[in-house]
Short mmCIF file of C-alpha atoms and ligand atoms in Angstrom, two decimals:
data_model
loop_
_atom_site.label_atom_id
_atom_site.label_comp_id
_atom_site.label_asym_id
_atom_site.label_seq_id
_atom_site.Cartn_x
_atom_site.Cartn_y
_atom_site.Cartn_z
CA MET A 1218 24.25 -1.41 -14.56
CA PHE A 1219 20.99 -2.88 -13.18
CA ASN A 1220 19.22 -4.67 -16.04
CA SER A 1221 17.03 -1.89 -17.41
CA GLU A 1222 15.83 -3.48 -20.65
CA LEU A 1223 13.26 -5.70 -18.93
CA HIS A 1224 13.08 -4.01 -15.53
CA THR A 1225 12.65 -0.60 -13.98
CA MET A 1226 13.39 0.20 -10.36
CA THR A 1227 10.49 1.43 -8.22
CA LEU A 1228 10.68 3.04 -4.80
CA SER A 1229 8.31 1.18 -2.47
CA GLU A 1230 6.56 2.63 0.56
CA ASP A 1231 9.07 1.50 3.20
CA GLY A 1232 11.84 3.37 1.33
CA SER A 1233 13.38 0.26 -0.25
CA TYR A 1234 13.57 -0.19 -4.02
CA THR A 1235 11.89 -3.06 -5.80
CA ALA A 1236 11.70 -3.71 -9.56
CA TYR A 1237 8.92 -3.76 -12.12
CA SER A 1238 9.07 -6.54 -14.72
CA LYS A 1239 8.10 -5.38 -18.19
CA GLU A 1240 7.89 -9.04 -19.23
CA TYR A 1241 5.43 -10.12 -16.50
CA GLU A 1242 3.94 -6.61 -16.07
CA GLU A 1243 4.19 -6.97 -12.32
CA HIS A 1244 6.27 -5.61 -9.46
CA TYR A 1245 8.62 -7.94 -7.60
CA HIS A 1246 7.10 -6.87 -4.28
CA SER A 1247 4.03 -5.09 -3.01
CA THR A 1248 4.92 -1.42 -3.43
CA LYS A 1249 2.43 -0.62 -0.65
CA ASP A 1250 3.81 -3.06 1.92
CA GLY A 1251 7.38 -2.19 0.89
CA ALA A 1252 9.97 -4.61 -0.50
CA LEU A 1253 12.05 -5.17 2.64
CA HIS A 1254 9.06 -4.93 4.98
CA GLU A 1255 7.12 -7.47 2.90
CA SER A 1256 10.01 -9.96 2.90
CA LEU A 1257 10.34 -9.65 6.65
CA VAL A 1258 6.70 -9.80 7.74
CA LYS A 1259 5.24 -12.18 5.15
CA HIS A 1260 8.14 -14.61 5.13
CA VAL A 1261 11.13 -14.29 7.45
CA LEU A 1262 9.65 -13.19 10.80
CA THR A 1263 6.71 -15.54 10.29
CA VAL A 1264 8.86 -18.65 10.04
CA MET A 1265 11.66 -17.70 12.38
CA GLN A 1266 9.31 -17.48 15.38
CA VAL A 1267 8.94 -21.25 14.92
CA LYS A 1268 12.28 -22.33 13.42
CA GLU A 1269 15.04 -20.09 14.80
CA LYS A 1270 16.09 -22.50 17.58
CA GLN A 1271 16.95 -25.33 15.16
CA ASP A 1272 20.67 -26.17 14.75
CA GLU A 1273 20.26 -26.14 10.98
CA ILE A 1274 17.64 -24.36 8.88
CA VAL A 1275 17.17 -25.34 5.23
CA ILE A 1276 15.16 -23.01 3.00
CA LEU A 1277 13.73 -23.19 -0.51
CA ASP A 1278 13.34 -19.62 -1.80
CA ILE A 1279 10.92 -19.62 -4.79
CA CYS A 1280 12.17 -17.64 -6.72
CA TYR A 1281 15.39 -15.64 -6.14
CA GLY A 1282 14.39 -12.52 -8.13
CA LEU A 1283 16.14 -9.60 -6.42
CA GLY A 1284 17.03 -11.89 -3.51
CA PHE A 1285 15.13 -10.00 -0.81
CA ASN A 1286 13.84 -13.09 0.99
CA THR A 1287 17.29 -14.65 1.13
CA LEU A 1288 18.92 -11.38 2.21
CA ALA A 1289 16.20 -10.58 4.76
CA THR A 1290 16.84 -14.04 6.24
CA LEU A 1291 20.53 -13.16 6.58
CA LEU A 1292 19.51 -9.86 8.18
CA TYR A 1293 17.38 -11.72 10.72
CA PHE A 1294 20.28 -14.06 11.50
CA LYS A 1295 22.64 -11.10 11.95
CA GLU A 1296 20.32 -8.97 14.08
CA ASN A 1297 19.42 -11.89 16.34
CA ASN A 1298 22.94 -13.36 16.50
CA LEU A 1299 21.68 -16.76 15.33
CA THR A 1300 24.40 -19.38 15.16
CA SER A 1301 22.35 -22.09 13.40
CA LYS A 1302 23.68 -23.38 10.10
CA LEU A 1303 21.70 -21.86 7.25
CA ARG A 1304 21.29 -23.41 3.80
CA ILE A 1305 19.23 -21.60 1.16
CA TYR A 1306 18.39 -23.08 -2.24
CA SER A 1307 16.79 -20.74 -4.75
CA PRO A 1308 15.88 -21.26 -8.41
CA GLU A 1309 15.69 -18.30 -10.79
CA LEU A 1310 14.94 -18.40 -14.52
CA ASP A 1311 16.30 -14.95 -15.35
CA GLU A 1312 20.08 -15.22 -15.57
CA ASP A 1313 20.51 -11.63 -16.81
CA LEU A 1314 18.67 -10.36 -13.74
CA VAL A 1315 20.89 -12.32 -11.34
CA LYS A 1316 24.03 -11.13 -13.16
CA SER A 1317 22.88 -7.51 -12.86
CA LEU A 1318 22.14 -7.56 -9.12
CA GLN A 1319 25.60 -6.25 -8.18
CA SER A 1320 24.34 -2.82 -9.21
CA PHE A 1321 20.85 -3.01 -7.68
CA SER A 1322 20.07 -0.28 -5.11
CA TYR A 1323 19.52 -2.45 -2.05
CA PRO A 1324 18.39 -0.96 1.27
CA LYS A 1325 21.13 0.07 3.71
CA GLU A 1326 20.17 -2.89 5.94
CA PHE A 1327 21.77 -5.15 3.29
CA GLU A 1328 25.05 -3.15 3.07
CA SER A 1329 27.06 -5.71 5.04
CA PHE A 1330 25.96 -8.46 2.62
CA LYS A 1331 27.68 -6.85 -0.39
CA GLU A 1332 30.20 -9.71 -0.75
CA ILE A 1333 27.39 -12.27 -0.60
CA ILE A 1334 25.29 -10.36 -3.16
CA ASP A 1335 28.29 -10.14 -5.50
CA ASP A 1336 29.25 -13.83 -5.13
CA ILE A 1337 25.70 -14.97 -5.85
CA SER A 1338 25.45 -12.64 -8.81
CA GLU A 1339 28.77 -13.78 -10.26
CA TYR A 1340 29.04 -17.47 -9.29
CA GLY A 1341 25.50 -18.44 -8.18
CA ILE A 1342 26.91 -19.67 -4.87
CA TYR A 1343 28.01 -18.19 -1.54
CA GLN A 1344 29.52 -20.26 1.24
CA ASP A 1345 31.18 -19.69 4.61
CA GLU A 1346 31.38 -21.70 7.87
CA GLN A 1347 27.75 -20.99 8.72
CA ILE A 1348 25.95 -20.21 5.48
CA TYR A 1349 25.46 -21.92 2.14
CA ILE A 1350 23.42 -20.19 -0.58
CA GLU A 1351 22.84 -21.69 -4.03
CA VAL A 1352 21.00 -19.91 -6.82
CA TYR A 1353 20.06 -22.32 -9.59
CA LEU A 1354 19.67 -20.64 -12.96
CA GLY A 1355 16.76 -22.54 -14.46
CA ASP A 1356 13.20 -23.69 -14.03
CA ALA A 1357 11.90 -23.96 -10.48
CA ARG A 1358 9.58 -26.83 -11.47
CA GLU A 1359 12.57 -28.98 -12.49
CA TYR A 1360 14.70 -27.88 -9.54
CA VAL A 1361 12.10 -28.74 -6.88
CA LYS A 1362 11.87 -32.35 -8.10
CA LYS A 1363 15.49 -32.97 -6.97
CA PHE A 1364 14.71 -32.70 -3.25
CA VAL A 1365 12.93 -35.12 -0.90
CA HIS A 1366 11.92 -34.14 2.69
CA LYS A 1367 14.64 -31.53 2.71
CA PHE A 1368 13.23 -28.10 3.52
CA ASP A 1369 12.27 -26.61 6.85
CA ILE A 1370 10.92 -23.54 5.10
CA VAL A 1371 9.56 -22.70 1.65
CA TYR A 1372 9.19 -19.03 0.70
CA GLN A 1373 6.56 -19.25 -2.08
CA ASP A 1374 7.13 -15.87 -3.73
CA ALA A 1375 6.63 -16.35 -7.48
CA PHE A 1376 4.84 -13.77 -9.61
CA SER A 1377 1.08 -13.91 -9.08
CA PRO A 1378 -1.00 -16.99 -9.97
CA SER A 1379 -2.63 -15.12 -12.86
CA THR A 1380 0.76 -14.03 -14.26
CA ASN A 1381 2.84 -17.16 -13.59
CA PRO A 1382 0.31 -20.01 -13.04
CA MET A 1383 2.81 -22.87 -13.47
CA LEU A 1384 4.25 -22.10 -10.02
CA TRP A 1385 0.86 -22.30 -8.28
CA THR A 1386 -0.79 -25.51 -9.57
CA LYS A 1387 -1.93 -28.55 -7.62
CA GLU A 1388 0.81 -30.58 -9.36
CA TYR A 1389 3.47 -28.01 -8.46
CA PHE A 1390 2.46 -28.11 -4.79
CA LYS A 1391 2.58 -31.92 -4.95
CA ASP A 1392 6.30 -31.58 -5.70
CA ILE A 1393 6.63 -29.02 -2.91
CA LYS A 1394 4.95 -31.50 -0.55
CA ARG A 1395 7.60 -34.09 -1.45
CA SER A 1396 10.44 -31.63 -0.89
CA ILE A 1397 9.30 -30.07 2.41
CA LYS A 1398 9.77 -31.76 5.81
CA ASP A 1399 6.65 -32.91 7.66
CA ASP A 1400 7.04 -30.04 10.11
CA GLY A 1401 8.12 -27.57 7.41
CA ILE A 1402 6.42 -24.22 6.91
CA LEU A 1403 5.48 -22.54 3.63
CA THR A 1404 4.82 -18.80 3.47
CA THR A 1405 3.18 -16.90 0.64
CA TYR A 1406 1.64 -13.51 0.00
CA SER A 1407 -1.17 -15.18 -1.98
CA ILE A 1408 -4.53 -15.40 -0.21
CA SER A 1409 -6.46 -16.60 -3.25
CA LEU A 1410 -8.76 -19.56 -2.67
CA ALA A 1411 -7.26 -21.29 -5.72
CA THR A 1412 -3.79 -21.18 -4.11
CA ARG A 1413 -5.07 -22.34 -0.75
CA LEU A 1414 -7.03 -25.15 -2.46
CA ALA A 1415 -3.95 -26.34 -4.35
CA LEU A 1416 -2.13 -26.59 -1.03
CA TYR A 1417 -5.09 -28.08 0.85
CA GLU A 1418 -5.60 -30.75 -1.83
CA ASN A 1419 -1.99 -31.79 -1.09
CA ASP A 1420 -2.75 -32.22 2.64
CA PHE A 1421 -1.38 -28.87 3.80
CA ASN A 1422 -3.11 -27.16 6.71
CA ILE A 1423 -3.83 -23.54 5.84
CA TYR A 1424 -3.23 -20.64 8.23
CA LEU A 1425 -3.63 -16.87 8.19
CA ASN A 1426 -0.65 -14.55 8.36
CA ILE A 1427 -2.10 -11.24 9.52
CA GLY A 1428 -0.64 -8.06 10.94
CA GLU A 1429 -1.48 -4.38 11.17
CA SER A 1430 1.34 -3.20 8.93
CA TYR A 1431 0.69 -5.43 5.90
CA ARG A 1432 -1.97 -7.04 3.78
CA ASP A 1433 -3.06 -10.55 4.80
CA ALA A 1434 -0.94 -13.50 3.67
CA THR A 1435 -0.95 -17.30 3.98
CA VAL A 1436 1.06 -19.88 5.93
CA ALA A 1437 0.79 -23.61 5.20
CA SER A 1438 2.20 -26.74 6.80
CA LEU A 1439 1.67 -30.50 6.70
CA SER A 1440 1.75 -30.29 10.52
CA CYS A 1441 -0.49 -28.44 12.97
CA LEU A 1442 0.92 -25.02 13.84
CA GLU A 1443 -0.09 -23.42 17.12
CA ASN A 1444 1.11 -19.89 16.42
CA PHE A 1445 -1.33 -19.17 13.59
CA LYS A 1446 -5.08 -18.93 13.09
CA THR A 1447 -6.45 -21.79 10.96
CA VAL A 1448 -8.32 -21.04 7.75
CA ASP A 1449 -11.51 -23.12 7.79
CA MET A 1450 -11.11 -24.70 4.35
CA PRO A 1451 -14.20 -26.99 4.45
CA HIS A 1452 -16.26 -23.86 5.17
CA LYS A 1453 -14.56 -21.87 2.36
CA ILE A 1454 -15.16 -24.74 -0.06
CA ALA A 1455 -18.82 -25.01 0.97
CA CYS A 1456 -19.26 -21.25 0.41
CA ASN A 1457 -17.46 -21.35 -2.97
CA PRO A 1458 -18.47 -24.68 -4.56
CA ASP A 1459 -17.17 -23.62 -8.00
CA ALA A 1460 -13.68 -22.69 -6.79
CA LYS A 1461 -10.90 -24.80 -8.27
CA SER A 1462 -7.17 -25.12 -7.79
CA LEU A 1463 -5.00 -24.33 -10.81
CA ARG A 1464 -3.82 -27.41 -12.75
CA ASP A 1465 -0.86 -28.00 -15.05
C1 SAM B 1153 8.04 -12.09 -7.69
S1 SAM B 1153 9.62 -12.38 -8.33
C2 SAM B 1153 10.51 -13.02 -6.95
C3 SAM B 1153 10.78 -12.00 -5.91
C4 SAM B 1153 11.89 -12.40 -5.00
N1 SAM B 1153 11.46 -13.33 -3.99
C5 SAM B 1153 12.54 -11.18 -4.41
O1 SAM B 1153 12.62 -11.07 -3.18
O2 SAM B 1153 12.96 -10.32 -5.17
C6 SAM B 1153 9.40 -13.84 -9.30
C7 SAM B 1153 10.67 -14.36 -9.96
O3 SAM B 1153 10.36 -15.64 -10.51
C8 SAM B 1153 11.17 -15.83 -11.66
N2 SAM B 1153 10.59 -16.96 -12.40
C9 SAM B 1153 9.46 -16.98 -13.16
N3 SAM B 1153 9.18 -18.23 -13.59
C10 SAM B 1153 10.17 -19.03 -13.09
C11 SAM B 1153 10.45 -20.41 -13.17
N4 SAM B 1153 9.65 -21.25 -13.86
N5 SAM B 1153 11.55 -20.88 -12.55
C12 SAM B 1153 12.37 -20.07 -11.86
N6 SAM B 1153 12.16 -18.73 -11.73
C13 SAM B 1153 11.06 -18.22 -12.33
C14 SAM B 1153 11.12 -14.49 -12.34
O4 SAM B 1153 12.20 -14.34 -13.22
C15 SAM B 1153 11.18 -13.54 -11.13
O5 SAM B 1153 12.51 -13.17 -10.88
#
């Protein structure tokens, strides 16, 4: 049974179900953009246009939640016949949620991943010749500290900065900076100036992720990215002199 004490399922606008957290009083995805659509356009398609030709792709998925970003990555690999090795590391605080995901109503696009969904739910790990997925049941802040220059991609998909500020602070992004490769790419739905400042103050370049079928989002990298439009941070700061990044 999908964990119904702290969550209710909600049908989102692309026809895929997401969940509402009674604890955080927030949906897991934008119900307007759609759960699967949001994962694809704000995270997976955005990074794969740059990274898909690598022999190995290593991803930090903050946080696992219902697993859409991880599963949408697998979907992209399957649909595009990618043969790269894929390693995904994903922290998640809510053990009961992960254990209940075997009965979540995933979109039909994820049907062929049933074994993977079940293994992650039961053992926290899935592994075959090509793919390694590890879900760490615990605090993302602690987990991130373990890695140095490891990740090609960071999906920054925590609950919103106002609801879950500890995963959006300047100090948090300092740890992310240590764990991401110099040419790594971070994606997030957040377009708040406080989020962008916390990244910018850690030397990330800030880019726009825009498309007709979804609300604007953010891409960040320690390197220059050619595929995205730069956000002029000095100008934003000059226009909003009181804006501040979140701090621990
Ligand atoms: C917006 S949801 C993640 C959505 C997810 N990417 C998906 O596709 O379903 C945020 C998740 O962060 C988890 N969380 C909150 N604080 C955390 C922390 N400090 N460490 C790890 N997970 C955390 C929550 O339990 C929740 O599952």
